[in-house]
Tab-separated table of C-alpha atoms and ligand atoms in Angstrom:
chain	number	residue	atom	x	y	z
A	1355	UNK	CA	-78.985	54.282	-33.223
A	1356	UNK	CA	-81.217	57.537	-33.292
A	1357	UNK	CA	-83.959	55.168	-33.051
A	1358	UNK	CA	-83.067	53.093	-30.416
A	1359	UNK	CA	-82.884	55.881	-28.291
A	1360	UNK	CA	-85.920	57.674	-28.941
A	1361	UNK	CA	-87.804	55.834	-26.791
A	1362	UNK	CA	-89.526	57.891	-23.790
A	1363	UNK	CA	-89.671	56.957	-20.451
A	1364	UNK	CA	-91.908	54.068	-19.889
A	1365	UNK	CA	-95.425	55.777	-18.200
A	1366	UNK	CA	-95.531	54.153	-14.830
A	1367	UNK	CA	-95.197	54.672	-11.402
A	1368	UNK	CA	-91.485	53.570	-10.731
A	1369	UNK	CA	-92.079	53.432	-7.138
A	1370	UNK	CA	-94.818	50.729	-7.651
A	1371	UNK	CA	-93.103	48.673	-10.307
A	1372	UNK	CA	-89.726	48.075	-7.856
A	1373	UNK	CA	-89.047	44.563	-10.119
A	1374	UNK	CA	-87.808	47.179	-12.931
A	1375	UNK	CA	-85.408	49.196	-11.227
A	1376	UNK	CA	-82.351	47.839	-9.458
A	1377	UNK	CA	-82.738	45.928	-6.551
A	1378	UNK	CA	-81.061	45.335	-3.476
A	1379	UNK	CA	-80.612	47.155	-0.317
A	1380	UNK	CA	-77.178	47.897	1.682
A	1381	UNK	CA	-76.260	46.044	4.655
A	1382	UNK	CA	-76.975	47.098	7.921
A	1383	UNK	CA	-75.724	50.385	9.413
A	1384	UNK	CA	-73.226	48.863	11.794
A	1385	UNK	CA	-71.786	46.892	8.586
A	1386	UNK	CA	-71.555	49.959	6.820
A	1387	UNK	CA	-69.804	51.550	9.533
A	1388	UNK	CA	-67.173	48.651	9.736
A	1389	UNK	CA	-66.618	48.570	6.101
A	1390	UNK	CA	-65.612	52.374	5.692
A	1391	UNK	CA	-63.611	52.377	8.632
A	1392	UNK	CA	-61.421	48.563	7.096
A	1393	UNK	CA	-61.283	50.316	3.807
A	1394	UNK	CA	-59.907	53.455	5.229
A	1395	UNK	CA	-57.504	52.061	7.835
A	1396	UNK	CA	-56.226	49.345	4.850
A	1397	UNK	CA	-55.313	52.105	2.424
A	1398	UNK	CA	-54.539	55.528	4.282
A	1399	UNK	CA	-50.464	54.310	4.031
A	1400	UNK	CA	-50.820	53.159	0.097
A	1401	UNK	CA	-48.535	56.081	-1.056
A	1402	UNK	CA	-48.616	55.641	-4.866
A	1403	UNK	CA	-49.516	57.805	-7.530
A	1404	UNK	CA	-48.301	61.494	-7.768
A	1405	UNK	CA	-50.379	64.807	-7.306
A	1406	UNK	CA	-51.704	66.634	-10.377
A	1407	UNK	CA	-49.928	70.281	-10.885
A	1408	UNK	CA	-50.656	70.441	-14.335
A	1409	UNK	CA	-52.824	73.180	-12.791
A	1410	UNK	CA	-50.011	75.089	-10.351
A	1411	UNK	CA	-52.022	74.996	-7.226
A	1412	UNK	CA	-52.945	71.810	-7.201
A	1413	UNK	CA	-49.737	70.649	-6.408
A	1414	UNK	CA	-50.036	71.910	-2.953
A	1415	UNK	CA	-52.627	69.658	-1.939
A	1416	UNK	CA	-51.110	66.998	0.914
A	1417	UNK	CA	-50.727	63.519	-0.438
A	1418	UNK	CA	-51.530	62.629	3.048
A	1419	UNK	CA	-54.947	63.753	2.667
A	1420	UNK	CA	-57.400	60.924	2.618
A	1421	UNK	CA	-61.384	60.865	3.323
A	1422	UNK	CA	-64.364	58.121	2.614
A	1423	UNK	CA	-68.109	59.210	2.839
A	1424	UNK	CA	-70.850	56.693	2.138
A	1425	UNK	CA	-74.533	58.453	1.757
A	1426	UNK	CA	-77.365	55.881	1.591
A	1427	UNK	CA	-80.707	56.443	-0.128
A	1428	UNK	CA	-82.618	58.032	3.037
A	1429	UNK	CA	-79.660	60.433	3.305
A	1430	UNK	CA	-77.951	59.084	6.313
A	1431	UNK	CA	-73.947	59.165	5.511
A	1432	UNK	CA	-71.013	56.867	6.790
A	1433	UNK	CA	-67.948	58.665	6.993
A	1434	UNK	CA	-64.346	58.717	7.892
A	1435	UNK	CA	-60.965	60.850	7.235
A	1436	UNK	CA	-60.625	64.108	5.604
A	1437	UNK	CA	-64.427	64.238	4.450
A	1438	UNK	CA	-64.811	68.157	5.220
A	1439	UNK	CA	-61.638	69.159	3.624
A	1440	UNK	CA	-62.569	72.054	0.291
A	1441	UNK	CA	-61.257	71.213	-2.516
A	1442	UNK	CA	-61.894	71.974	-5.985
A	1443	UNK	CA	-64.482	69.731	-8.217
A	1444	UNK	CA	-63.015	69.442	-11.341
A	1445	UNK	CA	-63.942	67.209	-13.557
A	1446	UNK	CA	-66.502	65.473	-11.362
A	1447	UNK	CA	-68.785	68.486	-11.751
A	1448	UNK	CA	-69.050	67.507	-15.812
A	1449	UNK	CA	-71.963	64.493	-15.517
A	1450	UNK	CA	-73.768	67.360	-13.265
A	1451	UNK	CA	-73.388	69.805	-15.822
A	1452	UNK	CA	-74.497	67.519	-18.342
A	1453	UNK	CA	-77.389	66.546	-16.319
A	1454	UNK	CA	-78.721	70.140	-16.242
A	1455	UNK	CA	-78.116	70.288	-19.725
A	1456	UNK	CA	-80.238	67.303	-20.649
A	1457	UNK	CA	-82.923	68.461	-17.889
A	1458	UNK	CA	-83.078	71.584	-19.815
A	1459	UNK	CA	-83.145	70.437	-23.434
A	1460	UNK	CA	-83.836	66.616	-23.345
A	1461	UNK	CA	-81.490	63.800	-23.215
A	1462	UNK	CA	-82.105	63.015	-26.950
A	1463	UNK	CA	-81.248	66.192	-27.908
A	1464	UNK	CA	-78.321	66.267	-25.444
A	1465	UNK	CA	-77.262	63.228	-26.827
A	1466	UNK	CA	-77.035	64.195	-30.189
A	1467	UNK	CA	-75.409	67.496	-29.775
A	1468	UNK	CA	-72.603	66.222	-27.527
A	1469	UNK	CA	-72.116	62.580	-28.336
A	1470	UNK	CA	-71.704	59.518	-25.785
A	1471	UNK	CA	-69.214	57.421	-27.139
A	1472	UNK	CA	-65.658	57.114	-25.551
A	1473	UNK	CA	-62.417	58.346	-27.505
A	1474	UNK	CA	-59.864	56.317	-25.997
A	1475	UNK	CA	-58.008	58.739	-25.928
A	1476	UNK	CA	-56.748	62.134	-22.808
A	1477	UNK	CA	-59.427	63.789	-21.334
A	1478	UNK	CA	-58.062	67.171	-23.166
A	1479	UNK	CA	-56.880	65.719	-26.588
A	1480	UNK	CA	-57.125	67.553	-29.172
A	1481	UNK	CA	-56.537	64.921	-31.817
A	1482	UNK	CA	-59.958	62.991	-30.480
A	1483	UNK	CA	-61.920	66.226	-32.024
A	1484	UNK	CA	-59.600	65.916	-34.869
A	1485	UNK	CA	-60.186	62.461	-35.625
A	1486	UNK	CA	-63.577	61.845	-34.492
A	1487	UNK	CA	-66.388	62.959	-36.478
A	1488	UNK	CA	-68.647	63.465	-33.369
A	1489	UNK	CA	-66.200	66.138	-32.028
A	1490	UNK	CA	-67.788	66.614	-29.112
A	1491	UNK	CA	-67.340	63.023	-28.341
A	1492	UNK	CA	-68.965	62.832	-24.829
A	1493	UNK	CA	-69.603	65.369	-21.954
A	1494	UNK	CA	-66.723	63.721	-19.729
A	1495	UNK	CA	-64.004	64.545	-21.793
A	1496	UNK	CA	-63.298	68.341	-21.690
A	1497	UNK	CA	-64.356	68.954	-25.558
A	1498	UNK	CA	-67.827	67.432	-24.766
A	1499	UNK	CA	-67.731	68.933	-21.094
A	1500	UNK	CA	-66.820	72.805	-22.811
A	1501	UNK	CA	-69.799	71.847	-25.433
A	1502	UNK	CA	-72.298	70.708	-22.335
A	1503	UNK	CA	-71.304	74.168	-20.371
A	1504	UNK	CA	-71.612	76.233	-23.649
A	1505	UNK	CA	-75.387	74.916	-23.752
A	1506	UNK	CA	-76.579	76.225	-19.773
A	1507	UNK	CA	-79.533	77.607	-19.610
A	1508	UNK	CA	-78.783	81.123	-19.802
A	1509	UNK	CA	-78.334	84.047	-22.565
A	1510	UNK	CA	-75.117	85.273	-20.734
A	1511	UNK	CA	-72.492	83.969	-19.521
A	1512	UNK	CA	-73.571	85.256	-15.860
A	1513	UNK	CA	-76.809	83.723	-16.423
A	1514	UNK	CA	-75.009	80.546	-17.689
A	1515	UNK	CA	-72.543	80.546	-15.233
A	1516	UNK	CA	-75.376	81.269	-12.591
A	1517	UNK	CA	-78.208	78.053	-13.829
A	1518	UNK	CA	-74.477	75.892	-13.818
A	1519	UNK	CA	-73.897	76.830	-9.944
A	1520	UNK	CA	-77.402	76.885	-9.059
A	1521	UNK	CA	-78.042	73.682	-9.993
A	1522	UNK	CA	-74.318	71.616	-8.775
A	1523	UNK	CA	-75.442	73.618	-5.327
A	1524	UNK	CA	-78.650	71.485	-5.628
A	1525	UNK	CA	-77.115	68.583	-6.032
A	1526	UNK	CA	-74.990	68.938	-3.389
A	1527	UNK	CA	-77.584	70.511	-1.001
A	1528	UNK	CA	-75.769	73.415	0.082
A	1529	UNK	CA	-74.216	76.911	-1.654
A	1530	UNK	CA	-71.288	75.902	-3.441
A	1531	UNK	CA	-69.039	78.511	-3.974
A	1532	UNK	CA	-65.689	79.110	-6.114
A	1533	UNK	CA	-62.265	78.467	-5.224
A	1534	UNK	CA	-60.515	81.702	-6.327
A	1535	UNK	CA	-56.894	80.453	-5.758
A	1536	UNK	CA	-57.789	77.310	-7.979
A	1537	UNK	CA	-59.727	79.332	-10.731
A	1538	UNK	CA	-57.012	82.094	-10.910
A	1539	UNK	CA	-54.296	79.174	-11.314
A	1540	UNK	CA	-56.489	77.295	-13.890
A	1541	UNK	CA	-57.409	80.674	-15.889
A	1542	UNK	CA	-53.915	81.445	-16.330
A	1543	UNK	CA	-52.771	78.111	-17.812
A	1544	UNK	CA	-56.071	76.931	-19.544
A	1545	UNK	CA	-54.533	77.495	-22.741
A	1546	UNK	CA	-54.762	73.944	-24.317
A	1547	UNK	CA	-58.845	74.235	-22.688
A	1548	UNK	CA	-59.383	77.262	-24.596
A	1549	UNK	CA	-57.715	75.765	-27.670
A	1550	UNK	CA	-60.202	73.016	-27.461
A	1551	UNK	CA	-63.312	75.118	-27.436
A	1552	UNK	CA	-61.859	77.353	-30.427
A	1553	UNK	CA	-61.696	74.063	-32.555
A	1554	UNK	CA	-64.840	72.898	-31.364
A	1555	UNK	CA	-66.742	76.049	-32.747
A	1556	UNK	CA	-64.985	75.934	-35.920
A	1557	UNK	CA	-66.668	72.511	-36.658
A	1558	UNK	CA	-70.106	74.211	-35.301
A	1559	UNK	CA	-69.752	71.743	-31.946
A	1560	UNK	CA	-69.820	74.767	-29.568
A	1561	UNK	CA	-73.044	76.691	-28.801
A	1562	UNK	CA	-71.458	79.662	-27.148
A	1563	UNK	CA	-68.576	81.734	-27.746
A	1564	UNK	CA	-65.226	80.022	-26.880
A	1565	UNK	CA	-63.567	82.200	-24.359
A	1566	UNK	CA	-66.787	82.799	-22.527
A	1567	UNK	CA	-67.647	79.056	-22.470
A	1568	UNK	CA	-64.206	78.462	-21.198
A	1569	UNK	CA	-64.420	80.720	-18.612
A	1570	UNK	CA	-67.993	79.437	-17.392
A	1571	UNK	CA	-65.824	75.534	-17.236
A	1572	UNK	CA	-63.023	77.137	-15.411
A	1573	UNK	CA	-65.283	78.297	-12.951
A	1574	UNK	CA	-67.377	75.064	-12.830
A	1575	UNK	CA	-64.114	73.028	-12.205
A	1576	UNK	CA	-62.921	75.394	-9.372
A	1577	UNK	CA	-66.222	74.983	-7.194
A	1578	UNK	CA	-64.971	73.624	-4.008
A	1579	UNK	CA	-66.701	70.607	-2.452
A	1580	UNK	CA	-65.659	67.862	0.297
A	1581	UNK	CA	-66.131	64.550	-0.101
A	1582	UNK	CA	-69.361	64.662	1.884
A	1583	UNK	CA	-70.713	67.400	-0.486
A	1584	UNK	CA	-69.668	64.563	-3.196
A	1585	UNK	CA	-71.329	61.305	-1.779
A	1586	UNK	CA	-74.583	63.686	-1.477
A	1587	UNK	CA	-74.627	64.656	-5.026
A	1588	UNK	CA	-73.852	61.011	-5.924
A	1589	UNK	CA	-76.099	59.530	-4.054
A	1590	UNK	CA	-78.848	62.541	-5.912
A	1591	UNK	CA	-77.763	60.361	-8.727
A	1592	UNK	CA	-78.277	57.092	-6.849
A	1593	UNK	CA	-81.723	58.235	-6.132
A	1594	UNK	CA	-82.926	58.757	-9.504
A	1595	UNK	CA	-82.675	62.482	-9.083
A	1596	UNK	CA	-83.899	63.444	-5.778
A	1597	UNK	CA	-81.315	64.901	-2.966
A	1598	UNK	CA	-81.686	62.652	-0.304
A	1599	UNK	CA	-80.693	65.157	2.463
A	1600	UNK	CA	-82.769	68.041	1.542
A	1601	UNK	CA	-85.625	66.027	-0.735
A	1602	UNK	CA	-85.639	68.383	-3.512
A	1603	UNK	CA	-86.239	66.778	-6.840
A	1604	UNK	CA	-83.108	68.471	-8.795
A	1605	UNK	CA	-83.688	66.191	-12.170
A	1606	UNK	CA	-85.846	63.352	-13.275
A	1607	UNK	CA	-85.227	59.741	-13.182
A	1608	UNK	CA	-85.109	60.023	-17.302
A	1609	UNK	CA	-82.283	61.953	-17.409
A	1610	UNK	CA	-80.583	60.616	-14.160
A	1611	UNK	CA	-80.512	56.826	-15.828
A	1612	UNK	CA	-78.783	58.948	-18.946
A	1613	UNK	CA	-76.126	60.445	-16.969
A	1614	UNK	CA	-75.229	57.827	-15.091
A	1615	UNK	CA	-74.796	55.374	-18.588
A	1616	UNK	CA	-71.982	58.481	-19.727
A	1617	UNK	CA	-70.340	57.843	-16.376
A	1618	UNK	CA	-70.054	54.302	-16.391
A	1619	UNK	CA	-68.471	54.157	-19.967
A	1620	UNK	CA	-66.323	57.318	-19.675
A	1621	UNK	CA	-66.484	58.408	-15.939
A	1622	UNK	CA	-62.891	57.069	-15.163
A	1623	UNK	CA	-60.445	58.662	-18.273
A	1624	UNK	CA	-58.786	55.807	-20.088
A	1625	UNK	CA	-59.477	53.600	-17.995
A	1626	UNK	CA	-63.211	53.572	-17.744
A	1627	UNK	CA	-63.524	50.253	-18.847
A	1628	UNK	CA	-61.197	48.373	-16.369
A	1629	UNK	CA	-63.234	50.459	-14.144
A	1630	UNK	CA	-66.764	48.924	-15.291
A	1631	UNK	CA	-64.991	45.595	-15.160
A	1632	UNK	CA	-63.668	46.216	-12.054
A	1633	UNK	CA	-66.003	48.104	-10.021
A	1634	UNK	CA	-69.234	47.541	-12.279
A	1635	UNK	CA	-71.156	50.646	-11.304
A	1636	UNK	CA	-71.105	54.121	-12.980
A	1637	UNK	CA	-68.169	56.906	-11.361
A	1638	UNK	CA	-66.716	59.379	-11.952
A	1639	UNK	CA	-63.175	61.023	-11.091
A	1640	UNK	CA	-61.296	64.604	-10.911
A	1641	UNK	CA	-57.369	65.540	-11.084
A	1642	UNK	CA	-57.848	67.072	-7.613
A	1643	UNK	CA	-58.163	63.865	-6.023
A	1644	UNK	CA	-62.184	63.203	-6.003
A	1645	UNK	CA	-63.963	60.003	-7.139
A	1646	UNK	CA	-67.568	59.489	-7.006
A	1647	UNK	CA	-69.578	56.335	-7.436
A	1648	UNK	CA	-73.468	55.829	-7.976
A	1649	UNK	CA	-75.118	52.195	-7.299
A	1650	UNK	CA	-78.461	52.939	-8.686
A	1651	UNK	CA	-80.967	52.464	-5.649
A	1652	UNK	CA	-78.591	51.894	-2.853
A	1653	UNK	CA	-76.553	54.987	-2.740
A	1654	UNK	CA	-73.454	57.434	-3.005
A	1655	UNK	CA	-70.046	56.981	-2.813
A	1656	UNK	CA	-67.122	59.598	-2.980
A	1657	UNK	CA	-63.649	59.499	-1.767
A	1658	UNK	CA	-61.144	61.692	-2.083
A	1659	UNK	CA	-57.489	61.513	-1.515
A	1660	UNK	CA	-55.231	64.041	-4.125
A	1661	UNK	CA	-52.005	61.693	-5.351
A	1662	UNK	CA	-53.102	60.085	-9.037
A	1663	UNK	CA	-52.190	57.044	-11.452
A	1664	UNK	CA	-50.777	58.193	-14.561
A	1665	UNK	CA	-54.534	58.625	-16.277
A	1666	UNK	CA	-55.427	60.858	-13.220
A	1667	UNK	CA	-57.560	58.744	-10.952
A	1668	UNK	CA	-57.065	59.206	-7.588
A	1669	UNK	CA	-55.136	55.571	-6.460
A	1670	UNK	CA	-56.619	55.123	-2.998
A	1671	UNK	CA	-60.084	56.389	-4.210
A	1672	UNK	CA	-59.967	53.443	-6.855
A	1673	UNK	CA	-58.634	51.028	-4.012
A	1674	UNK	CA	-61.561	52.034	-1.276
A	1675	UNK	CA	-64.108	52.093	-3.940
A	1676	UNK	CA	-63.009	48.889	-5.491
A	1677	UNK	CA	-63.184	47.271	-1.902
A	1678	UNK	CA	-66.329	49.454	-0.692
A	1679	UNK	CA	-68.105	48.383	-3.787
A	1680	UNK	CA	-67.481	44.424	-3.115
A	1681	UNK	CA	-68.447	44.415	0.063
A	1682	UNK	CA	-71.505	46.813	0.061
A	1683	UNK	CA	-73.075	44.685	-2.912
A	1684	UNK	CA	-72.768	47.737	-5.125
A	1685	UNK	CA	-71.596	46.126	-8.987
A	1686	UNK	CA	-74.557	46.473	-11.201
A	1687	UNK	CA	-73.609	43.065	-13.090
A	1688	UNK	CA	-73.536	40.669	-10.125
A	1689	UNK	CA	-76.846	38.388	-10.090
A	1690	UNK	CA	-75.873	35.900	-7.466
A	1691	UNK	CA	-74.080	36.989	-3.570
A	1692	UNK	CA	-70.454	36.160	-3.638
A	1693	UNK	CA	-70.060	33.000	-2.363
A	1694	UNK	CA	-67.073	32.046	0.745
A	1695	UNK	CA	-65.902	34.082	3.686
A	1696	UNK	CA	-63.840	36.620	2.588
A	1697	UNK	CA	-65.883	36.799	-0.246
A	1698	UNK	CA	-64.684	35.679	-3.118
A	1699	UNK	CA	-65.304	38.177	-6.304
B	890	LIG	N1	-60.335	71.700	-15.013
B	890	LIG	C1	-59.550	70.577	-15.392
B	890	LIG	C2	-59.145	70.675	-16.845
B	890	LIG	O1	-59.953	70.928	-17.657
B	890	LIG	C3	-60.328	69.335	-15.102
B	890	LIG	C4	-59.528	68.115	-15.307
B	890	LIG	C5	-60.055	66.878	-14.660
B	890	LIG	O2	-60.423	66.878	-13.470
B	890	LIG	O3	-60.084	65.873	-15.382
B	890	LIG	O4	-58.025	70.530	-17.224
């Protein structure tokens, strides 16, 4: 396997070799428009699922609370609902995190100190670094997410904690900031967190001290976003590492391709793979309510909407991205159009 992936970057011009990237564009504006606003209006009464308070303030988040943003690969957006409501990041900050990490010591490296293979098992088990050799297992999962955050650039954990904002602000093309209700919730009840990044270092899979690299992922997890700060960062991803809005490069299209492989086989918790099956492009999903999705060349998605299924995807996020996904040509696998009108899938 090491060898297989030791490959570099191939050395050409991706812009002048479009047959080897993905192809496809998304359909006109006014389509786009149309889409967002069906998906929206078809799923803003789906009431399922049940908000997360696992970390106390989340719970107070409205299950009402529903938004859709769409950001294409010029940076134009396509929104509708709650899109500028704050809330906090959680896990969808970990494949940014993880891209800095590989940006700052290759994805090879990355790769081999923090794993990419999926546990099958919670995103805060404790028995996956128990059973697994790896540890780590991936950065998605909060062992391999505390391991990413423990390797910031930085000597300090305000210099860590600094390169870690610095760099999700990037991606999202504005300051993000922290939510201090939401990290003074999570810091006093991150106990099973902290008990993960204890274990970690006594098999030598942390490369920080535990408390300190907790602290750094408690804070990374409370930045607040909207779901238009999401669909720009996705659609960063999207756009093999370039913000769209502002046009800053903020990683390269090596380490993009990496990141987005980790989200499509562990973006979604458990059920990543009906995800893939489902969806067929890379996401990735938060316990406040946030989804994002990345179809390579065409764009961002995000959604956000706070009441989960029981593995702690948001349900209407999956629903809208499920449909938004069909309909805007987005799944990685599909060769041939769908054929019939409505498509059939
Ligand atoms: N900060 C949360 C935790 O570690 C993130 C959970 C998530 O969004 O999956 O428990």
């Amino acid at each position: 396997m090491a060898e297989l992936s030791m490959h570099e970057d191939l050395p050409f011009d991706e812009a002048t070799r479009p047959a080897l990237v993905s192809t496809g564009n998304l359909p006109m504006h006014t389509e786009i428009r149309r889409l967002v606003t069906e998906a929206y209006e078809l799923y803003r009464d789906d009431d399922s699922g049940a908000v997360a308070d696992y970390i106390p303030v989340l719970a107070q988040a409205s299950p009402k609370l529903f938004g859709i943003a769409v950001v294409g690969p010029w940076g134009r957006s396509f929104e509708i609902g709650d899109v500028e409501t704050h809330f906090s990041i959680q896990s969808v900050s970990k494949p940014f995190v993880f891209a800095l990490v590989c940006d700052t010591l290759g994805y090879e490296a990355a790769r081999v100190r923090l794993g990419v293979n999926s546990t099958g098992f919670p995103f805060n088990s404790l028995m996956a670094v128990e059973l697994n050799a790896e540890r780590t297992m991936n950065p998605l999962v909060n062992a391999g997410a505390i391991a990413t955050t423990s390797l910031a650039p930085g000597a300090t954990l305000e210099e860590k904690w600094a390169s870690v904002r610095e760099r999700l602000s990037m991606f999202a093309g504005r300051e993000l900031t922290i939510n201090a209700e939401v990290y003074a919730s999570e810091s006093a009840t991150n106990l099973r967190n902290q008990g993960i990044a204890h274990l970690l270092r006594s098999y030598g899979r942390l490369y920080f001290d535990p408390e300190e690299a907790t602290d750094i992922y408690t804070r990374q997890c409370s930045l607040d976003v909207t779901a238009h700060d999401l669909a720009v960062m996705a659609a960063t991803l999207a756009n093999g590492g370039v913000n769209p809005v502002s046009g800053d490069r903020v990683i390269g299209p090596g380490v993009c391709r990496r990141v987005l492989a980790v989200m499509a086989s562990a973006g979604l918790y458990e059920l990543s793979g009906d995800w893939l099956y489902q969806i067929g492009v890379p996401g990735k999903s938060g316990v406040s309510g946030g989804i994002v999705t990345v179809a390579p060349g065409k764009g961002g998605l995000a959604t956000y909407s706070p009441p989960l299924d029981a593995a702690g995807n948001s349900v209407r996020g999956q629903l809208a991205s499920k449909y938004l996904a069909e309909r805007l040509g987005l799944n990685l696998f599909a060769s041939v159009p769908a054929q019939g009108s409505p498509p059939r899938f």
